[in-house]
mmCIF file of C-alpha atoms in Angstrom:
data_model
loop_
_atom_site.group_PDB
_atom_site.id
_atom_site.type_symbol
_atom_site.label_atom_id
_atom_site.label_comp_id
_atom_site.label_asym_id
_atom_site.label_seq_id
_atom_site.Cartn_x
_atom_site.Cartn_y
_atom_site.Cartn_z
ATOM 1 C CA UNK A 1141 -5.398 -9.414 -33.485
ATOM 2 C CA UNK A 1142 -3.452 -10.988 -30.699
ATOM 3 C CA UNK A 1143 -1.878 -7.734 -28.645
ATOM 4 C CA UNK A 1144 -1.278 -10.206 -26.020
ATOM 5 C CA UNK A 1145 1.592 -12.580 -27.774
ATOM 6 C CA UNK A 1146 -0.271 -15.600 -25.863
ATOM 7 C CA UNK A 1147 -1.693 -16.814 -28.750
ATOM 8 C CA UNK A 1148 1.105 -16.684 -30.577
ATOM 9 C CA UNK A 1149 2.469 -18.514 -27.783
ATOM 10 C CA UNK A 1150 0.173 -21.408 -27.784
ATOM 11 C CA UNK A 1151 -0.193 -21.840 -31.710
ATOM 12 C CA UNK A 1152 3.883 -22.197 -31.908
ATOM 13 C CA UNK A 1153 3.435 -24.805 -28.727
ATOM 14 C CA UNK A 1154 1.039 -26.768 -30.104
ATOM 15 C CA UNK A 1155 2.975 -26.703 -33.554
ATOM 16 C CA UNK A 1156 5.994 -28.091 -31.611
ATOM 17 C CA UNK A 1157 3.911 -30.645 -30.156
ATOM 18 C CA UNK A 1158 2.678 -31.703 -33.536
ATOM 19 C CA UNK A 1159 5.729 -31.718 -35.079
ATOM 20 C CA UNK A 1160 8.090 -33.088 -32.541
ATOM 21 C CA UNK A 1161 6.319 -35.439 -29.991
ATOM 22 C CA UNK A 1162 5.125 -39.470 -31.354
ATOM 23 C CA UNK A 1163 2.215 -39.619 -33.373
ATOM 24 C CA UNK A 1164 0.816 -42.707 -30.941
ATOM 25 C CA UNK A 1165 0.159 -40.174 -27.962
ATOM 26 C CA UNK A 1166 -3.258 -39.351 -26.680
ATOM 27 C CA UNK A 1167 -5.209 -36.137 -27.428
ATOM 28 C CA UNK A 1168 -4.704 -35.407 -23.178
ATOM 29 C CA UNK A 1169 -0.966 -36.081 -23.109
ATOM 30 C CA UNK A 1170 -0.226 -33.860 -26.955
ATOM 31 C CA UNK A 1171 -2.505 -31.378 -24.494
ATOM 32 C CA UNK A 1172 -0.687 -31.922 -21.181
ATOM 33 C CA UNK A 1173 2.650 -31.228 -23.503
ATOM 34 C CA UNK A 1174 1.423 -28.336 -24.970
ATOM 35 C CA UNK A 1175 0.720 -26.835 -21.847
ATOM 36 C CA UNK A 1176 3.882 -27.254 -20.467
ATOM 37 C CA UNK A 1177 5.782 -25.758 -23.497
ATOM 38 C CA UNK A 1178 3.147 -22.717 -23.509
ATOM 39 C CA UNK A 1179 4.381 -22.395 -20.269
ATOM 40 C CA UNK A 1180 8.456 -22.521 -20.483
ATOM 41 C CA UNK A 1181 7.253 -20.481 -23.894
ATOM 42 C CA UNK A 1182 6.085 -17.818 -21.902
ATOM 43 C CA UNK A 1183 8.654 -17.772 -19.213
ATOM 44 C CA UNK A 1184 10.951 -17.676 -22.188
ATOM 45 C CA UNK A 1185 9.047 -14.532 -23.453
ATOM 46 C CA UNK A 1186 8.782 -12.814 -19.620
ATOM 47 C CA UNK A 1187 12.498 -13.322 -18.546
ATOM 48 C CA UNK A 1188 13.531 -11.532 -22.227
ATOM 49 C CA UNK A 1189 10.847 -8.438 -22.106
ATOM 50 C CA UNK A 1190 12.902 -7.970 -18.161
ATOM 51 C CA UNK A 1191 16.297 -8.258 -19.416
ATOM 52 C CA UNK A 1192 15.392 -5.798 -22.028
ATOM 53 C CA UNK A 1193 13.954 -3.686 -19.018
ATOM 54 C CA UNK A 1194 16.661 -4.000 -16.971
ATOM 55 C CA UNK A 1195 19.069 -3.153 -19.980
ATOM 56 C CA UNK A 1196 17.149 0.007 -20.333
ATOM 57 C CA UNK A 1197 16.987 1.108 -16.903
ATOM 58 C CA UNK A 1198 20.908 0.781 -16.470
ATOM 59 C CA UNK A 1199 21.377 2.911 -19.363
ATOM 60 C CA UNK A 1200 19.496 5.378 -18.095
ATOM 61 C CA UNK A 1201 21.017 5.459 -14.857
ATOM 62 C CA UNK A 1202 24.038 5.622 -15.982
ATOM 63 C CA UNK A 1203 26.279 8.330 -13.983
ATOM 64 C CA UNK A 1204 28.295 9.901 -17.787
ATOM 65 C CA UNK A 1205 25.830 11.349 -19.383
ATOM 66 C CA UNK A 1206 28.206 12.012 -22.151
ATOM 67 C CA UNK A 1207 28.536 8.677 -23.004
ATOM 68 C CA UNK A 1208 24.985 7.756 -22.860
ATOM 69 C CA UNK A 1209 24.265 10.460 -24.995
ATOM 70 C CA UNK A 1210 27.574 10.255 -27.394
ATOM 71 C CA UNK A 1211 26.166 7.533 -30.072
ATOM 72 C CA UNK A 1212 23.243 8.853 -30.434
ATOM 73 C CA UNK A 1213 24.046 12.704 -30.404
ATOM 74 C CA UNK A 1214 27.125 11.559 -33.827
ATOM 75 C CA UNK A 1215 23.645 9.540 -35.651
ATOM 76 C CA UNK A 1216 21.400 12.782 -34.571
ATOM 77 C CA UNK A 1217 23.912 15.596 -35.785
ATOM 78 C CA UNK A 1218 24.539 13.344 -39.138
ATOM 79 C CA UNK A 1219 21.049 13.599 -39.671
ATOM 80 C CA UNK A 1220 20.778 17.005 -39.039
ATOM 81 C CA UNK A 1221 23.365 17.545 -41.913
ATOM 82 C CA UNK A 1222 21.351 15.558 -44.377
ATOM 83 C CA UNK A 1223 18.513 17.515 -43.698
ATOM 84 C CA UNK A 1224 20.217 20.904 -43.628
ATOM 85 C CA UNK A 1225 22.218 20.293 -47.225
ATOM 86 C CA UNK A 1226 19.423 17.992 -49.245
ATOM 87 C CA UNK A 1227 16.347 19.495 -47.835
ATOM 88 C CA UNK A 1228 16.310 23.199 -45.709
ATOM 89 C CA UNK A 1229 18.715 24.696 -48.301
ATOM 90 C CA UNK A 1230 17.423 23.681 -51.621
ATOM 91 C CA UNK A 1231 13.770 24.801 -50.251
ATOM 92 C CA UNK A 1232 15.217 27.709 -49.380
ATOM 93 C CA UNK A 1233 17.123 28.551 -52.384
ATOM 94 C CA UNK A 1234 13.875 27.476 -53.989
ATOM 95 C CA UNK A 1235 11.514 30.179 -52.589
ATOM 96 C CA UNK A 1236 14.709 32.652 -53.072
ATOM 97 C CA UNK A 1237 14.982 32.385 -56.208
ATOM 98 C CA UNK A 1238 18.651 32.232 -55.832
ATOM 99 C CA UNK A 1239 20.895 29.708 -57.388
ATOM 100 C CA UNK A 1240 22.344 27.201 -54.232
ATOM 101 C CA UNK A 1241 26.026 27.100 -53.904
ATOM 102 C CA UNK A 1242 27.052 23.432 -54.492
ATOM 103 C CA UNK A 1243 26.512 21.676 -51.696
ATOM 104 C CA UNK A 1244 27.732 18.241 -50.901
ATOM 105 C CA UNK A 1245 28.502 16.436 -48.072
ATOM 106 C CA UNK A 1246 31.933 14.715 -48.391
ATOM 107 C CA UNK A 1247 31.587 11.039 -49.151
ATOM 108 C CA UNK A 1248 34.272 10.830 -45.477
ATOM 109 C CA UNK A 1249 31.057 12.023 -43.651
ATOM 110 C CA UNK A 1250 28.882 9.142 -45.494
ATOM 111 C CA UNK A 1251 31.460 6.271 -44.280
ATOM 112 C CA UNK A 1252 32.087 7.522 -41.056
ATOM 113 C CA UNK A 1253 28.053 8.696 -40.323
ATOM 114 C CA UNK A 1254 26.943 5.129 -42.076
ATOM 115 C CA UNK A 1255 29.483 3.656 -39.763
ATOM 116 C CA UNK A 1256 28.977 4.949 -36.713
ATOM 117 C CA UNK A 1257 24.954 4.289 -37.212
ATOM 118 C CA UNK A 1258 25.803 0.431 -38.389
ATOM 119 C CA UNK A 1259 28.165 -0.214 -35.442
ATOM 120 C CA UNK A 1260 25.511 1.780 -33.078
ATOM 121 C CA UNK A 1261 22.546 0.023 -34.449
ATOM 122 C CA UNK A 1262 23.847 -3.743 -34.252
ATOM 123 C CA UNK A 1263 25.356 -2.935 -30.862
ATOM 124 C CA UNK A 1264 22.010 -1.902 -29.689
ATOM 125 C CA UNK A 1265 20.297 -5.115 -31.010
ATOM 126 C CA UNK A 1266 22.145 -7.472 -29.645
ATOM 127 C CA UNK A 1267 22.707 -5.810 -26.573
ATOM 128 C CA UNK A 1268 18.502 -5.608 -26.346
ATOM 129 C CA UNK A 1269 18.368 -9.354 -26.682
ATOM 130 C CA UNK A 1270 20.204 -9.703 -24.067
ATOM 131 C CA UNK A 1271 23.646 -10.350 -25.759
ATOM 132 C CA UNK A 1272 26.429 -10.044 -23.270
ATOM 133 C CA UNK A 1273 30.238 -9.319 -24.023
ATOM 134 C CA UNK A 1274 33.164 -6.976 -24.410
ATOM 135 C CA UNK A 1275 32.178 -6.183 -27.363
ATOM 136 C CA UNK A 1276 28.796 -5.589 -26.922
ATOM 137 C CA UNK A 1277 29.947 -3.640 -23.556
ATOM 138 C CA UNK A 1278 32.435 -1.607 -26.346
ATOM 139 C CA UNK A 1279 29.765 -0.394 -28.391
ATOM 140 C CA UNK A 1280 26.817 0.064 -26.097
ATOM 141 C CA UNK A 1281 29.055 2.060 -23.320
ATOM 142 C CA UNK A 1282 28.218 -0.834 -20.638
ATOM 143 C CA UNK A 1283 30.713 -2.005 -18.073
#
């Protein structure tokens, strides 16, 4: 198990040198390649895991704290309905012995929850891979 990502690393190098560079070089210059794109591999992988860092540390340093919090708090409450209507209260009229009201959330909730979590979730993604944009600013809160 490679918790690392370095070997990773050096078997996708040393794929690219096999599958890119002339057959005709030398065992020491397919090596002397490899190393190089291990390396630009790595600072590849280095400069993304700090943008991602840097992304994360904005956000939370962010003076609103409504807005930091406003995404997530609309994907948290929806799933506190969910749970409330398909799971606390059927248990609960369960153990009651009751019969439930009918219960349903309105399918208005569903587009606008689903939504709001799509929008939220892409926006997130990109913006972690270090996407840049209006858009991206739109969605994430970002300046």
């Amino acid at each position: 198990m490679d918790l690392t990502g370095i070997g990773s690393v050096a078997d996708f190098a040393g794929d690219l040198v096999k599958r890119f560079f002339p057959m005709k070089m030398t065992d020491a210059e397919k090596a002397q390649a490899q190393m190089n794109l291990q390396g630009m591999l790595q600072e590849r992988e280095a400069s993304l895991v700090e943008s991602q860092k840097s992304i994360i540390v904005s956000e939370m340093q962010q003076a609103d704290r409504f807005t930091k919090r406003a995404r997530p708090s609309i994907v948290y409450a929806g799933l506190l309905f969910i749970l409330l209507v398909h799971v606390l209260f059927p248990i609960a009229a369960f153990f009651t012995a009751r019969p439930m009201p009918t219960l349903t959330l309105p399918t208005e909730f569903w587009w606008a929850w689903s939504g709001v979590c799509g929008v939220w979730v892409i926006g997130r993604t990109a913006e972690k891979r270090g996407v840049a944009g209006k858009l991206v600013n739109m969605i994430s809160g970002g300046k």
